[in-house]
Amino acid sequence: MRGAESREESARNNTDAEGDEFRVIEKPLFRRRSRSVTLAEAPPPAKPEPVRRPAKVAQQLALAHHLQAAIDRGAVADRAAVARKLGLTRARVTQLLDLLLLAPDLQAAVLALEAVDGAEPMAERTLRAVAHAGTWAEQRVVWTEVCRVRADSHSR
């Protein structure tokens, strides 16, 4: 009985049984994430806005348009000359220029893609597979499937 009375008395005096002081905090506390649990009276800083930039495939499609325009106006003789000038292989230049085979509406959709916080929405290899699907109608079918699969993977 004596132990319960001393605990009540120490609670009233804001001390524990050993004499160490404690305090009652009436403000809201916020947990900080670290190796150990710490509490702070100030709320954590707001999360920063996500960093958005054009997707890599959009940049590559824009580069393909730029390279093809240089070839068309005669600034560069052909794809091999583009490859030599940029220090790329001819195969890589062909891969980039193959993106121009996409249907115009799909090119517009690709150019509108954004990478959010560094997460690319689509790989170039996937986009080249769409470009090589055949006619524009077939490309649109493959594009719809790629977009559906991508949406399903993001919803999980």
mmCIF file with all atom_site columns, C-alpha atoms in Angstrom, residues 65-147:
data_model
loop_
_atom_site.group_PDB
_atom_site.id
_atom_site.type_symbol
_atom_site.label_atom_id
_atom_site.label_alt_id
_atom_site.label_comp_id
_atom_site.label_asym_id
_atom_site.label_entity_id
_atom_site.label_seq_id
_atom_site.pdbx_PDB_ins_code
_atom_site.Cartn_x
_atom_site.Cartn_y
_atom_site.Cartn_z
_atom_site.occupancy
_atom_site.B_iso_or_equiv
_atom_site.pdbx_formal_charge
_atom_site.auth_seq_id
_atom_site.auth_comp_id
_atom_site.auth_asym_id
_atom_site.auth_atom_id
_atom_site.pdbx_PDB_model_num
ATOM 1  C CA . HIS A 1 65  ? 13.765 15.198 -85.236 1.00 0.00 ? 65  HIS A CA 1
ATOM 2  C CA . HIS A 1 66  ? 16.744 17.549 -84.981 1.00 0.00 ? 66  HIS A CA 1
ATOM 3  C CA . LEU A 1 67  ? 19.106 15.055 -86.647 1.00 0.00 ? 67  LEU A CA 1
ATOM 4  C CA . GLN A 1 68  ? 16.661 14.287 -89.455 1.00 0.00 ? 68  GLN A CA 1
ATOM 5  C CA . ALA A 1 69  ? 16.161 18.022 -90.063 1.00 0.00 ? 69  ALA A CA 1
ATOM 6  C CA . ALA A 1 70  ? 19.946 18.485 -90.313 1.00 0.00 ? 70  ALA A CA 1
ATOM 7  C CA . ILE A 1 71  ? 20.134 15.678 -92.875 1.00 0.00 ? 71  ILE A CA 1
ATOM 8  C CA . ASP A 1 72  ? 17.159 17.074 -94.838 1.00 0.00 ? 72  ASP A CA 1
ATOM 9  C CA . ARG A 1 73  ? 18.585 20.595 -95.110 1.00 0.00 ? 73  ARG A CA 1
ATOM 10 C CA . GLY A 1 74  ? 22.022 19.268 -96.113 1.00 0.00 ? 74  GLY A CA 1
ATOM 11 C CA . ALA A 1 75  ? 23.948 20.331 -93.015 1.00 0.00 ? 75  ALA A CA 1
ATOM 12 C CA . VAL A 1 76  ? 25.039 16.700 -92.683 1.00 0.00 ? 76  VAL A CA 1
ATOM 13 C CA . ALA A 1 77  ? 25.438 14.316 -95.610 1.00 0.00 ? 77  ALA A CA 1
ATOM 14 C CA . ASP A 1 78  ? 23.853 11.178 -94.123 1.00 0.00 ? 78  ASP A CA 1
ATOM 15 C CA . ARG A 1 79  ? 23.415 9.049  -91.026 1.00 0.00 ? 79  ARG A CA 1
ATOM 16 C CA . ALA A 1 80  ? 27.036 7.907  -91.105 1.00 0.00 ? 80  ALA A CA 1
ATOM 17 C CA . ALA A 1 81  ? 28.195 11.542 -91.045 1.00 0.00 ? 81  ALA A CA 1
ATOM 18 C CA . VAL A 1 82  ? 25.870 12.233 -88.097 1.00 0.00 ? 82  VAL A CA 1
ATOM 19 C CA . ALA A 1 83  ? 27.350 9.248  -86.280 1.00 0.00 ? 83  ALA A CA 1
ATOM 20 C CA . ARG A 1 84  ? 30.913 10.446 -86.912 1.00 0.00 ? 84  ARG A CA 1
ATOM 21 C CA . LYS A 1 85  ? 30.095 13.996 -85.810 1.00 0.00 ? 85  LYS A CA 1
ATOM 22 C CA . LEU A 1 86  ? 28.379 12.936 -82.581 1.00 0.00 ? 86  LEU A CA 1
ATOM 23 C CA . GLY A 1 87  ? 30.747 10.085 -81.756 1.00 0.00 ? 87  GLY A CA 1
ATOM 24 C CA . LEU A 1 88  ? 27.967 7.509  -81.958 1.00 0.00 ? 88  LEU A CA 1
ATOM 25 C CA . THR A 1 89  ? 27.762 4.283  -83.877 1.00 0.00 ? 89  THR A CA 1
ATOM 26 C CA . ARG A 1 90  ? 25.725 4.179  -87.059 1.00 0.00 ? 90  ARG A CA 1
ATOM 27 C CA . ALA A 1 91  ? 23.479 1.597  -85.389 1.00 0.00 ? 91  ALA A CA 1
ATOM 28 C CA . ARG A 1 92  ? 22.725 4.008  -82.535 1.00 0.00 ? 92  ARG A CA 1
ATOM 29 C CA . VAL A 1 93  ? 21.870 6.810  -84.953 1.00 0.00 ? 93  VAL A CA 1
ATOM 30 C CA . THR A 1 94  ? 19.559 4.381  -86.768 1.00 0.00 ? 94  THR A CA 1
ATOM 31 C CA . GLN A 1 95  ? 17.906 3.480  -83.449 1.00 0.00 ? 95  GLN A CA 1
ATOM 32 C CA . LEU A 1 96  ? 17.278 7.163  -82.718 1.00 0.00 ? 96  LEU A CA 1
ATOM 33 C CA . LEU A 1 97  ? 15.937 7.899  -86.193 1.00 0.00 ? 97  LEU A CA 1
ATOM 34 C CA . ASP A 1 98  ? 13.676 4.830  -86.015 1.00 0.00 ? 98  ASP A CA 1
ATOM 35 C CA . LEU A 1 99  ? 11.655 6.736  -83.403 1.00 0.00 ? 99  LEU A CA 1
ATOM 36 C CA . LEU A 1 100 ? 10.459 8.918  -86.289 1.00 0.00 ? 100 LEU A CA 1
ATOM 37 C CA . LEU A 1 101 ? 8.519  5.904  -87.603 1.00 0.00 ? 101 LEU A CA 1
ATOM 38 C CA . LEU A 1 102 ? 5.961  6.422  -84.819 1.00 0.00 ? 102 LEU A CA 1
ATOM 39 C CA . ALA A 1 103 ? 2.511  7.716  -85.756 1.00 0.00 ? 103 ALA A CA 1
ATOM 40 C CA . PRO A 1 104 ? 2.277  11.514 -85.346 1.00 0.00 ? 104 PRO A CA 1
ATOM 41 C CA . ASP A 1 105 ? -0.233 11.309 -82.489 1.00 0.00 ? 105 ASP A CA 1
ATOM 42 C CA . LEU A 1 106 ? 2.022  8.842  -80.654 1.00 0.00 ? 106 LEU A CA 1
ATOM 43 C CA . GLN A 1 107 ? 4.992  11.164 -81.173 1.00 0.00 ? 107 GLN A CA 1
ATOM 44 C CA . ALA A 1 108 ? 2.990  13.975 -79.587 1.00 0.00 ? 108 ALA A CA 1
ATOM 45 C CA . ALA A 1 109 ? 2.138  11.699 -76.645 1.00 0.00 ? 109 ALA A CA 1
ATOM 46 C CA . VAL A 1 110 ? 5.800  10.747 -76.221 1.00 0.00 ? 110 VAL A CA 1
ATOM 47 C CA . LEU A 1 111 ? 6.904  14.379 -76.305 1.00 0.00 ? 111 LEU A CA 1
ATOM 48 C CA . ALA A 1 112 ? 4.420  15.108 -73.490 1.00 0.00 ? 112 ALA A CA 1
ATOM 49 C CA . LEU A 1 113 ? 5.831  12.389 -71.193 1.00 0.00 ? 113 LEU A CA 1
ATOM 50 C CA . GLU A 1 114 ? 7.504  13.526 -67.977 1.00 0.00 ? 114 GLU A CA 1
ATOM 51 C CA . ALA A 1 115 ? 9.935  11.894 -65.594 1.00 0.00 ? 115 ALA A CA 1
ATOM 52 C CA . VAL A 1 116 ? 8.844  12.578 -62.014 1.00 0.00 ? 116 VAL A CA 1
ATOM 53 C CA . ASP A 1 117 ? 11.594 12.477 -59.387 1.00 0.00 ? 117 ASP A CA 1
ATOM 54 C CA . GLY A 1 118 ? 13.844 10.617 -61.809 1.00 0.00 ? 118 GLY A CA 1
ATOM 55 C CA . ALA A 1 119 ? 11.377 7.807  -62.542 1.00 0.00 ? 119 ALA A CA 1
ATOM 56 C CA . GLU A 1 120 ? 11.243 7.369  -66.292 1.00 0.00 ? 120 GLU A CA 1
ATOM 57 C CA . PRO A 1 121 ? 7.767  6.558  -67.628 1.00 0.00 ? 121 PRO A CA 1
ATOM 58 C CA . MET A 1 122 ? 8.994  4.349  -70.483 1.00 0.00 ? 122 MET A CA 1
ATOM 59 C CA . ALA A 1 123 ? 12.175 2.786  -71.778 1.00 0.00 ? 123 ALA A CA 1
ATOM 60 C CA . GLU A 1 124 ? 13.452 3.611  -75.241 1.00 0.00 ? 124 GLU A CA 1
ATOM 61 C CA . ARG A 1 125 ? 13.515 -0.091 -76.091 1.00 0.00 ? 125 ARG A CA 1
ATOM 62 C CA . THR A 1 126 ? 9.771  -0.272 -75.408 1.00 0.00 ? 126 THR A CA 1
ATOM 63 C CA . LEU A 1 127 ? 9.163  2.753  -77.587 1.00 0.00 ? 127 LEU A CA 1
ATOM 64 C CA . ARG A 1 128 ? 11.218 1.267  -80.427 1.00 0.00 ? 128 ARG A CA 1
ATOM 65 C CA . ALA A 1 129 ? 9.103  -1.905 -80.175 1.00 0.00 ? 129 ALA A CA 1
ATOM 66 C CA . VAL A 1 130 ? 6.008  0.260  -80.682 1.00 0.00 ? 130 VAL A CA 1
ATOM 67 C CA . ALA A 1 131 ? 7.660  2.007  -83.649 1.00 0.00 ? 131 ALA A CA 1
ATOM 68 C CA . HIS A 1 132 ? 8.486  -1.352 -85.259 1.00 0.00 ? 132 HIS A CA 1
ATOM 69 C CA . ALA A 1 133 ? 4.971  -2.748 -84.752 1.00 0.00 ? 133 ALA A CA 1
ATOM 70 C CA . GLY A 1 134 ? 4.033  -2.001 -88.363 1.00 0.00 ? 134 GLY A CA 1
ATOM 71 C CA . THR A 1 135 ? 1.348  0.345  -89.591 1.00 0.00 ? 135 THR A CA 1
ATOM 72 C CA . TRP A 1 136 ? 0.225  3.320  -87.543 1.00 0.00 ? 136 TRP A CA 1
ATOM 73 C CA . ALA A 1 137 ? -2.958 1.471  -86.603 1.00 0.00 ? 137 ALA A CA 1
ATOM 74 C CA . GLU A 1 138 ? -0.911 -1.482 -85.311 1.00 0.00 ? 138 GLU A CA 1
ATOM 75 C CA . GLN A 1 139 ? 1.370  0.936  -83.458 1.00 0.00 ? 139 GLN A CA 1
ATOM 76 C CA . ARG A 1 140 ? -1.633 2.459  -81.712 1.00 0.00 ? 140 ARG A CA 1
ATOM 77 C CA . VAL A 1 141 ? -2.781 -0.996 -80.568 1.00 0.00 ? 141 VAL A CA 1
ATOM 78 C CA . VAL A 1 142 ? 0.681  -1.789 -79.163 1.00 0.00 ? 142 VAL A CA 1
ATOM 79 C CA . TRP A 1 143 ? 0.889  1.700  -77.574 1.00 0.00 ? 143 TRP A CA 1
ATOM 80 C CA . THR A 1 144 ? -2.461 1.149  -75.842 1.00 0.00 ? 144 THR A CA 1
ATOM 81 C CA . GLU A 1 145 ? -1.243 -2.185 -74.485 1.00 0.00 ? 145 GLU A CA 1
ATOM 82 C CA . VAL A 1 146 ? 2.049  -0.668 -73.254 1.00 0.00 ? 146 VAL A CA 1
ATOM 83 C CA . CYS A 1 147 ? 0.179  2.163  -71.518 1.00 0.00 ? 147 CYS A CA 1
#
